[in-house]
Amino acid sequence: MSFYETYQTFRQILEQAGKASHGPDQIQRILQQSTLKPWDLYALLSPAAAPFLEQMAQKAHRLTVQHFGRTILLYTPLYLSNYCTNFCRYCGFNAENPIPRKQLSPAEVEKEAQAIAETGLKHILILTGDARQLAGLDYLKSCIAVLRRYFTSIGIEIYALETGEYRELIAAGVDSLTIYQETYDESLYQELHPQGPKKDYCFRLDAPERACRSGIRSVNIAALLGLGDWRTDAFFTGLHADYLQRTFPEVEVGLSLPRMRAHAGAYQPLYPVKDAVLVQIMLALRLYLPRAGIALSTREQAGLRDNLIRLGVTKMSAGSTTRVGGRTQAHDDVGQFEIADERSVAEMQARIQGLGYQPVFKDWQPI
Amino acid sequence: MKDALEIGGRCFQSRLLLGSGKLSSDALIPEIAARSGAEIITVALRRIDFKSASANILNHIPKNMQLMPNTSGARNADEAVRIARIARAAGCGNWVKIEVITDNKYLLPDGYETVRAVEILAKEGFVTLPYVSPDLMTAKRLVEAGAAAVMPLGAPIGSNRGLKTKELIRILIDEINLPIIVDAGLGKPSHACEAMEMGAAACLVNTAIAGASDPVAMAAAFSMAVQAGRQAFLAGPGAETSFATASSPLTGFLREGIGH
């Protein structure tokens, strides 16, 4: 059993039916429902739902406050290594990009950890490129051993692993997995990932399931918005999250809504996502999955991030850098992509409080 | 005679228990506690930052309140047990609200694992208050396992839908010789009042207070509703009938001996 079967079923229907047209009556009816079916999500992502953003926002706000309260969990990414054997056309770490490559030693990880811990953060997300020979499991475990002394929750956003490998990292102290399918469009995926381990669409698609079977506490999935047709990618992100919730009810399933940002390569998104579209996607997914956490990174600008807090966001990164060693070392390299919200953790904390929400620093601890 | 709520050897005047997980600021807790008169508050261990001087929720909880750490995040009995032990070792006392949730979609409690956790923790001297679906057999097992109270849900947690499981909770109230505390789902003070009128020992409220525009005022409203419901229960409400009963009956003369 895999989400791939669900994906194929719905993709076939979409290909055969073409673009279904929806009317305002249908959108209004969906907004009255307490639970939504997959095609209701598709309708909320359609042009017909665009005039209903305010009504969707009101309902999304109510649902989010009801299920998550007025709280925003804060976390920050820590880039351990930018070595990569993949050729993802949209990514700054692409093996072909002539950028300085770097990998933190455990001692350097400790310095970064100290700098981050001073801001009060307790949740950390560690990231690497895809270079197993350099940033393999043993390296990751040595970094995790350092980070456990500073943080109560450790997430990974790294290359897709096998089930047993996830189990090893969970035993080492990892409690959450973030992994993006980038695009659910299988043929576009092949174009965008011409070489490297990431080329295998299904191995990546099934990674969250393998982590769930390994006992992970939470998984966070997404499509990188802008790569493919955003309606289809947002639709399948919702279906994927729903599938994970149903198949692994003990796992907290969350979503991210990353939009493509400027990066070291020349690749430009085929389907740029405007702010209003980003909002429509967030609201549609919140109404479809009222209990799913929604993470918003510093890819987005400060003003927009502030406005999105009330629309369904439950987690935000702060004090971010996408450079390896970006907090403690001289800046002789470039990051994976450009950060748009450069506020410090303290500034984010104050702003979230100012908006009537509680910034939450700790929402898990090893047990 | 004072009408006190007795749990774990302690007597409480208030029958409203507070949650703490969804507030816009922990700094609201003292005022909410003061206005509501609540004496018991539950806090998720996962949220307590013991090392932080400024962001430790425990700093906001009035010293006279009974702290009840909860096992939010536990997916089985063993995890709940570990969380309870960590809380006690960290100085949070021996009360614990046991939440074992293996379903993150609906957040429904796992009765079997909850009973297992109570069995272990009660033997270790914990005052256990398990959060469960209102199932009579589960509740009986919790009694045998040594629970100090049973906390059935009125509706799915955070749903604000009210006393949807009323008939099942009524059975627990009738059959279980422990305080029955309605936990989860109560969205309005009237829901809490209804539970108390029926004979519930207390109500635990979080979302309905935290999600209100004015959480302090809503906490006060819940407090009054709980008191009103309790007083009504003690006063013994009249029986419900399916037809109207006039206060000046038309056939009263038959009983007064006038009609012969």
XYZ file of C-alpha atoms in Angstrom:
627
model
C 0.000 0.000 0.000
C 1.311 3.415 -0.936
C -0.051 6.874 -1.603
C 1.048 6.266 -5.173
C -2.104 4.189 -5.772
C -4.306 7.047 -4.584
C -2.266 9.463 -6.687
C -2.727 7.358 -9.803
C -6.472 7.002 -9.272
C -7.046 10.731 -8.905
C -4.604 11.650 -11.657
C -6.492 9.418 -14.069
C -9.793 11.020 -13.171
C -8.298 14.482 -13.632
C -6.834 13.554 -17.006
C -10.081 12.049 -18.244
C -12.416 14.698 -16.890
C -10.253 17.688 -17.783
C -10.722 20.836 -15.806
C -14.088 20.615 -14.082
C -15.945 23.897 -13.819
C -17.360 24.956 -10.499
C -20.026 27.542 -9.708
C -20.495 29.949 -6.819
C -23.396 27.862 -5.461
C -21.135 24.868 -5.147
C -18.471 26.861 -3.309
C -21.064 28.255 -0.905
C -22.398 24.783 -0.227
C -18.898 23.475 0.479
C -18.293 26.329 2.909
C -21.347 25.179 4.879
C -20.059 21.612 5.244
C -18.329 20.442 8.397
C -16.168 17.923 6.540
C -14.783 18.103 3.020
C -14.231 15.402 0.425
C -11.303 15.407 -2.027
C -13.314 17.018 -4.827
C -14.479 19.719 -2.434
C -10.804 20.570 -1.937
C -10.363 20.683 -5.691
C -13.314 23.068 -5.964
C -11.850 25.369 -3.288
C -8.641 25.511 -5.305
C -10.570 26.422 -8.479
C -11.050 29.927 -9.937
C -14.673 29.781 -8.740
C -13.475 29.921 -5.126
C -11.299 33.006 -5.629
C -14.182 35.462 -4.923
C -14.851 33.609 -1.638
C -11.456 34.136 -0.036
C -12.839 36.255 2.808
C -15.472 33.666 3.751
C -12.857 30.937 3.512
C -10.502 33.006 5.664
C -13.116 33.522 8.371
C -13.796 29.801 8.572
C -10.094 28.902 8.392
C -9.366 31.316 11.243
C -12.129 29.829 13.409
C -11.003 26.274 12.758
C -7.361 27.066 13.470
C -8.090 28.839 16.744
C -10.405 25.996 17.720
C -7.857 23.267 17.091
C -4.549 24.977 17.814
C -5.508 27.962 19.936
C -3.843 31.322 19.480
C -0.372 29.843 19.394
C 2.504 29.757 16.902
C 5.294 27.227 17.355
C 8.714 28.670 16.526
C 11.587 26.675 15.049
C 14.670 27.330 12.993
C 16.534 25.482 10.262
C 20.166 24.453 10.719
C 22.008 23.637 7.506
C 24.670 21.014 8.224
C 25.982 20.370 4.741
C 25.436 21.639 1.192
C 27.259 18.859 -0.628
C 24.852 17.301 -3.085
C 24.819 14.638 -5.761
C 21.485 15.665 -7.194
C 20.828 17.891 -10.176
C 17.504 19.416 -9.138
C 17.101 22.213 -11.643
C 15.439 24.611 -9.217
C 17.815 24.211 -6.247
C 20.824 26.256 -5.209
C 22.619 23.142 -3.958
C 22.441 21.472 -7.421
C 25.681 19.505 -7.894
C 26.437 21.540 -11.016
C 26.239 24.906 -9.281
C 29.741 26.269 -8.661
C 29.110 27.302 -5.062
C 31.496 26.841 -2.131
C 30.669 23.529 -0.469
C 30.863 23.044 3.240
C 29.941 20.562 5.933
C 29.906 21.391 9.609
C 31.988 19.321 11.984
C 30.302 18.287 15.235
C 32.316 21.034 16.955
C 30.970 23.597 14.483
C 27.471 22.200 14.969
C 27.883 22.845 18.665
C 28.776 26.487 18.046
C 25.722 26.939 15.837
C 23.597 25.152 18.435
C 24.821 27.484 21.159
C 24.039 30.537 19.021
C 20.535 29.250 18.297
C 19.856 28.118 21.866
C 20.658 31.630 23.102
C 17.589 32.859 21.228
C 15.416 30.535 23.326
C 14.432 28.185 20.500
C 13.890 24.536 21.445
C 12.766 23.089 18.118
C 15.374 22.659 15.415
C 15.192 21.356 11.856
C 18.452 20.023 10.439
C 19.071 20.023 6.713
C 21.615 18.563 4.346
C 22.055 18.121 0.626
C 21.981 14.596 -0.756
C 25.517 13.274 -0.316
C 25.439 10.084 1.673
C 29.164 9.441 1.457
C 29.808 12.713 3.312
C 26.652 13.370 5.304
C 25.675 9.776 5.997
C 23.837 8.329 8.959
C 26.893 8.208 11.223
C 27.622 11.872 10.566
C 23.985 12.774 11.212
C 23.938 10.786 14.447
C 27.036 12.569 15.700
C 25.383 15.935 14.984
C 22.118 14.815 16.616
C 24.026 13.770 19.739
C 25.327 17.345 20.019
C 21.967 18.943 19.281
C 20.126 16.859 21.895
C 21.962 18.798 24.552
C 20.432 22.060 23.336
C 17.025 21.286 21.844
C 13.955 19.354 22.924
C 12.747 18.569 19.409
C 14.910 17.638 16.423
C 13.487 17.407 12.922
C 15.249 16.303 9.762
C 14.902 17.648 6.245
C 17.374 15.474 4.385
C 17.482 12.986 1.529
C 14.899 10.181 1.561
C 15.885 7.213 3.739
C 14.999 3.560 4.014
C 12.693 2.410 6.823
C 15.505 1.017 8.971
C 17.504 4.220 8.547
C 14.612 6.315 9.774
C 14.377 3.972 12.745
C 18.049 4.563 13.522
C 17.708 8.332 13.449
C 14.558 8.216 15.570
C 16.451 6.133 18.113
C 19.202 8.768 17.983
C 16.717 11.504 18.932
C 14.870 12.668 15.818
C 11.126 13.145 16.288
C 9.947 14.745 13.069
C 10.493 14.499 9.346
C 10.060 17.225 6.763
C 10.215 16.034 3.182
C 8.821 17.768 0.131
C 7.717 15.941 -2.977
C 8.559 19.188 -4.840
C 5.936 18.388 -7.494
C 3.405 15.568 -7.606
C 3.424 15.722 -11.422
C 5.384 12.568 -12.150
C 6.602 13.512 -15.632
C 7.585 17.033 -14.587
C 9.360 15.494 -11.597
C 11.490 13.445 -14.003
C 12.384 16.584 -15.976
C 13.335 18.514 -12.869
C 15.405 15.683 -11.368
C 17.397 14.405 -14.336
C 20.134 12.642 -12.347
C 20.991 11.645 -8.823
C 19.301 9.586 -6.123
C 16.366 11.962 -5.962
C 15.362 10.976 -9.486
C 13.259 8.110 -8.072
C 9.769 9.647 -7.769
C 8.213 6.798 -5.812
C 11.086 6.405 -3.361
C 10.635 10.039 -2.410
C 6.824 9.857 -2.415
C 6.876 6.921 -0.009
C 9.471 8.429 2.335
C 6.894 9.885 4.770
C 5.210 6.471 4.946
C 8.508 4.759 5.696
C 9.167 7.267 8.470
C 5.667 6.734 9.870
C 6.234 2.979 9.945
C 9.489 3.631 11.779
C 7.706 5.407 14.620
C 8.258 9.066 13.788
C 6.047 11.492 15.757
C 5.344 13.982 13.020
C 5.770 14.396 9.304
C 5.573 17.553 7.289
C 4.998 17.410 3.543
C 4.708 19.916 0.719
C 5.036 20.696 -2.943
C 7.455 23.457 -3.895
C 4.919 25.916 -5.248
C 5.812 27.281 -8.642
C 7.385 24.170 -10.096
C 4.201 22.624 -11.435
C 0.552 23.578 -11.865
C -0.173 24.824 -8.367
C -3.797 23.664 -8.316
C -2.805 20.101 -9.002
C 0.163 20.176 -6.646
C -1.868 21.710 -3.797
C -4.645 19.177 -4.438
C -2.262 16.228 -4.205
C -0.519 17.702 -1.174
C -3.917 17.709 0.542
C -4.693 14.160 -0.569
C -1.261 12.981 0.532
C -1.676 14.530 3.980
C -5.170 13.058 4.295
C -3.828 9.629 3.286
C -1.083 9.861 5.912
C -3.563 10.963 8.592
C -5.835 8.030 7.834
C -3.103 5.430 7.462
C -1.002 6.528 10.412
C -3.416 8.138 12.887
C -0.768 8.166 15.616
C 1.418 10.549 13.585
C 0.951 14.327 13.533
C 0.741 15.297 9.894
C 1.609 18.815 8.825
C 1.984 20.816 5.641
C 4.236 23.544 4.376
C 3.514 25.993 1.602
C 6.956 26.848 0.230
C 7.027 29.154 -2.776
C 10.036 29.133 -5.069
C 12.593 31.772 -4.154
C 15.574 33.212 -5.961
C 18.543 30.828 -5.789
C 22.021 30.255 -7.259
C 20.728 28.554 -10.416
C 19.031 30.210 -13.379
C 15.834 28.171 -13.213
C 12.655 30.219 -13.060
C 9.320 28.802 -11.849
C 6.945 27.801 -14.624
C 3.899 28.644 -12.560
C 4.637 31.640 -10.321
C 2.300 31.745 -7.338
C 0.948 35.174 -6.409
C 0.074 36.148 -2.849
C -3.673 35.738 -3.414
C -3.049 32.252 -4.779
C -0.873 31.335 -1.821
C -3.704 32.455 0.444
C -6.276 30.440 -1.507
C -4.104 27.337 -1.244
C -3.601 27.784 2.493
C -7.294 28.350 3.154
C -8.433 25.435 0.995
C -6.016 23.084 2.737
C -6.980 24.348 6.197
C -10.683 23.755 5.468
C -9.911 20.292 4.087
C -7.559 19.310 6.921
C -8.618 21.247 10.031
C -6.147 19.446 12.304
C -3.048 19.564 10.122
C -0.276 21.866 11.262
C 0.721 24.449 8.655
C 4.311 25.696 8.625
C 5.402 28.953 7.039
C 9.081 29.620 6.485
C 11.115 32.776 6.036
C 10.833 32.302 2.288
C 7.939 34.725 2.670
C 8.265 38.400 3.523
C 7.615 39.728 6.999
C 4.405 41.602 6.178
C 2.828 38.660 4.418
C 3.887 36.252 7.166
C 2.239 38.473 9.754
C -0.996 38.552 7.771
C -1.010 34.795 7.264
C -0.814 34.050 10.997
C -4.543 34.511 11.390
C -5.391 32.399 8.350
C -4.221 28.986 9.457
C -0.489 28.989 10.139
C 0.566 27.059 13.250
C 4.375 26.935 12.936
C 6.887 29.517 11.780
C 10.620 29.519 11.366
C 12.569 32.451 12.729
C 16.134 33.693 12.794
C 16.776 31.564 9.723
C 19.728 31.223 7.400
C 20.049 28.779 4.514
C 23.867 28.921 4.620
C 25.963 26.173 6.179
C 27.389 27.708 9.337
C 25.473 30.876 8.595
C 25.185 31.929 12.235
C 28.785 31.601 13.390
C 31.015 31.667 10.324
C 32.071 34.250 7.739
C 29.754 34.384 4.761
C 31.856 32.992 1.942
C 29.096 30.818 0.549
C 25.556 31.265 -0.654
C 22.467 29.694 0.820
C 20.045 27.224 -0.701
C 17.705 30.109 -1.465
C 17.194 33.713 -0.400
C 15.552 34.477 2.929
C 12.791 37.090 2.730
C 12.015 37.595 6.417
C 15.235 38.349 8.255
C 13.726 39.226 11.632
C 15.441 37.811 14.679
C 13.748 35.326 16.983
C 13.161 38.119 19.528
C 11.586 40.325 16.871
C 9.340 37.497 15.705
C 8.376 36.730 19.273
C 7.382 40.349 19.894
C 5.439 40.579 16.646
C 3.512 37.344 17.270
C 2.610 38.578 20.748
C 1.577 41.917 19.256
C -0.817 40.092 16.972
C -2.496 38.439 19.963
C -0.827 35.064 19.631
C 1.492 33.138 21.921
C 4.887 32.233 20.473
C 5.507 28.655 21.640
C 9.167 27.671 22.025
C 8.687 24.191 23.379
C 6.050 21.718 22.298
C 7.869 18.446 22.710
C 10.612 16.828 24.727
C 12.264 13.446 24.583
C 10.463 10.925 26.795
C -22.796 21.160 54.922
C -20.234 22.238 52.375
C -20.519 20.764 48.915
C -16.914 20.003 48.110
C -15.364 18.126 45.224
C -13.026 15.524 46.655
C -10.250 14.077 44.524
C -7.095 12.356 45.657
C -7.658 13.271 49.290
C -8.066 17.013 48.553
C -11.277 18.994 48.723
C -12.085 21.717 46.225
C -14.800 24.342 46.289
C -14.674 24.998 42.553
C -15.961 22.407 40.115
C -14.460 24.067 37.070
C -11.083 22.734 35.952
C -8.991 24.701 33.486
C -6.880 23.742 30.489
C -3.977 25.912 29.431
C -2.881 24.888 25.963
C -4.498 27.361 23.612
C -4.242 30.752 25.272
C -2.801 33.729 23.423
C -0.585 34.342 26.438
C 0.211 32.360 29.579
C 0.076 35.685 31.407
C -3.742 35.427 31.198
C -3.760 32.419 33.531
C -3.722 34.260 36.888
C -6.660 36.460 35.905
C -8.605 33.551 34.448
C -7.996 31.588 37.634
C -9.003 34.514 39.816
C -12.196 35.367 37.929
C -13.306 31.754 37.609
C -12.261 30.606 41.045
C -10.865 27.438 39.472
C -8.509 25.479 41.710
C -7.207 22.817 39.325
C -5.333 23.442 36.097
C -3.863 21.007 33.600
C -0.631 21.733 31.721
C 1.008 19.600 29.041
C 4.452 18.476 30.141
C 5.581 18.878 26.515
C 4.963 22.619 26.827
C 6.699 23.180 30.174
C 10.128 24.741 29.710
C 11.649 24.124 33.106
C 14.912 25.819 32.149
C 13.440 29.069 30.922
C 13.121 31.918 33.381
C 10.801 33.940 31.162
C 8.877 31.358 29.152
C 8.005 28.798 31.827
C 4.231 28.452 32.032
C 4.528 27.266 35.642
C 5.553 30.803 36.641
C 2.051 31.979 35.707
C 0.115 29.374 37.687
C -1.055 30.626 41.080
C 0.639 28.712 43.887
C -2.642 27.742 45.521
C -3.858 25.899 42.412
C -3.563 22.152 42.087
C -1.252 21.502 39.151
C -2.286 18.570 36.999
C 0.350 17.813 34.345
C -1.064 15.959 31.362
C 0.464 13.374 29.088
C -0.368 15.106 25.802
C 1.633 13.465 23.021
C 1.581 9.993 24.554
C 0.734 7.379 21.930
C 0.626 4.414 24.276
C 0.601 3.535 27.970
C 4.374 3.357 28.245
C 4.826 6.877 26.890
C 2.132 8.196 29.233
C 3.880 6.527 32.153
C 7.226 8.029 31.173
C 5.738 11.502 30.821
C 4.063 11.237 34.233
C 7.313 10.148 35.847
C 9.248 12.998 34.194
C 6.656 15.483 35.454
C 6.844 14.178 39.010
C 10.639 14.089 38.951
C 10.630 17.702 37.745
C 8.641 18.766 40.786
C 5.155 18.935 39.274
C 3.595 16.764 41.979
C 1.815 13.435 41.764
C -1.361 14.421 39.973
C -1.597 13.474 36.326
C -4.249 13.762 33.665
C -3.722 10.748 31.465
C -4.208 11.363 27.784
C -3.274 8.570 25.415
C -4.180 9.493 21.885
C -3.382 7.269 18.965
C -5.597 9.151 16.580
C -4.357 12.584 15.624
C -7.176 13.175 13.196
C -10.040 13.138 15.700
C -7.950 13.171 18.875
C -10.054 10.407 20.376
C -8.533 8.710 23.419
C -7.325 5.112 23.432
C -9.249 3.484 26.281
C -7.195 0.298 26.439
C -3.835 2.054 26.686
C -5.289 4.565 29.137
C -6.403 1.794 31.506
C -2.911 0.255 31.280
C -1.273 3.584 32.142
C -3.608 4.102 35.125
C -2.828 0.610 36.432
C 0.883 1.376 36.462
C 0.753 4.953 37.698
C -1.829 4.418 40.438
C 0.432 1.744 41.934
C 3.261 4.273 41.900
C 1.205 6.671 43.986
C -0.030 9.002 41.275
C -3.450 10.614 41.514
C -4.656 9.698 38.043
C -7.409 11.445 36.137
C -7.837 9.616 32.834
C -9.391 11.236 29.765
C -11.559 8.677 27.980
C -14.535 8.157 25.752
C -17.657 7.660 27.888
C -17.659 3.886 27.845
C -19.000 2.082 30.897
C -16.696 -0.934 30.692
C -13.608 1.241 30.296
C -14.754 3.316 33.266
C -15.221 0.181 35.411
C -11.717 -0.944 34.539
C -10.395 2.481 35.453
C -12.037 2.147 38.868
C -10.354 -1.215 39.366
C -7.060 0.227 38.140
C -7.152 2.899 40.835
C -8.197 6.059 39.000
C -9.082 9.056 41.155
C -11.743 10.279 38.736
C -13.010 9.530 35.240
C -12.991 12.259 32.613
C -15.265 11.401 29.679
C -15.455 13.602 26.617
C -18.673 15.465 25.900
C -17.716 15.757 22.223
C -14.438 15.494 20.315
C -11.754 17.641 21.908
C -11.707 21.218 20.719
C -14.993 20.805 18.873
C -17.094 23.133 21.093
C -20.083 20.990 20.156
C -21.454 20.425 23.640
C -22.742 17.410 25.447
C -23.113 15.108 22.460
C -22.376 11.997 24.519
C -24.927 12.910 27.171
C -26.671 9.545 27.464
C -23.385 7.694 27.864
C -22.090 10.159 30.446
C -25.366 9.803 32.343
C -24.703 6.067 32.612
C -21.225 6.735 34.014
C -22.663 9.153 36.558
C -25.203 6.530 37.627
C -22.849 3.551 37.708
C -19.350 4.738 38.568
C -18.500 5.598 42.121
C -15.856 8.159 41.254
C -16.116 11.827 40.308
C -17.172 12.072 36.657
C -15.556 15.154 35.156
C -16.747 16.110 31.690
C -13.642 16.948 29.701
C -13.541 18.092 26.086
C -16.168 19.340 23.707
C -17.947 21.823 25.971
C -18.248 24.977 23.889
C -20.537 27.216 25.915
C -21.341 27.783 29.572
C -24.797 26.304 28.951
C -23.142 23.016 27.947
C -21.257 22.918 31.242
C -24.418 23.791 33.132
C -26.240 20.927 31.447
C -23.497 18.482 32.453
C -23.591 19.675 36.046
C -27.404 19.563 36.239
C -27.150 15.947 35.191
C -24.862 15.154 38.108
C -21.363 15.473 36.687
C -18.894 16.192 39.476
C -17.047 18.870 37.510
C -16.159 20.144 34.039
C -12.781 20.772 32.438
C -12.718 23.548 29.849
C -9.934 24.795 27.615
C -10.852 25.605 24.008
C -14.092 27.412 24.797
C -12.275 29.777 27.149
C -9.046 30.195 25.172
C -10.925 30.677 21.906
C -13.272 33.348 23.265
C -12.714 36.987 22.358
C -12.430 37.680 26.084
C -11.088 34.514 27.742
C -11.228 36.007 31.257
C -14.902 36.918 30.953
C -15.678 33.533 29.404
C -13.936 31.739 32.258
C -16.103 33.669 34.717
C -19.196 32.728 32.714
C -18.240 29.050 32.788
C -17.681 29.273 36.512
C -21.173 30.655 37.098
C -22.691 28.058 34.784
C -20.950 25.232 36.612
C -22.151 26.589 39.962
C -25.708 27.030 38.678
C -25.743 23.518 37.266
C -24.406 22.081 40.501
C -26.971 23.931 42.601
C -29.744 22.763 40.304
C -28.538 19.181 40.632
C -28.461 19.462 44.423
C -31.877 21.108 44.445
C -33.328 18.113 42.608
C -34.924 19.311 39.377
C -38.508 18.346 38.736
C -39.211 15.410 36.501
C -39.528 15.977 32.775
C -42.818 14.972 31.187
C -43.830 14.684 27.580
C -46.954 16.799 28.071
C -47.593 20.132 29.690
C -48.562 20.184 33.362
C -50.587 23.280 34.242
C -49.704 24.977 37.462
C -53.482 25.438 38.109
C -54.848 22.038 37.092
C -58.343 21.862 35.624
C -59.126 18.601 37.408
C -57.854 19.743 40.785
C -61.417 19.906 42.143
C -61.604 16.101 42.052
C -58.875 15.919 44.682
C -60.336 18.707 46.718
C -63.691 16.953 47.260
C -65.748 19.692 45.596
C -67.072 17.755 42.667
C -69.341 15.214 44.311
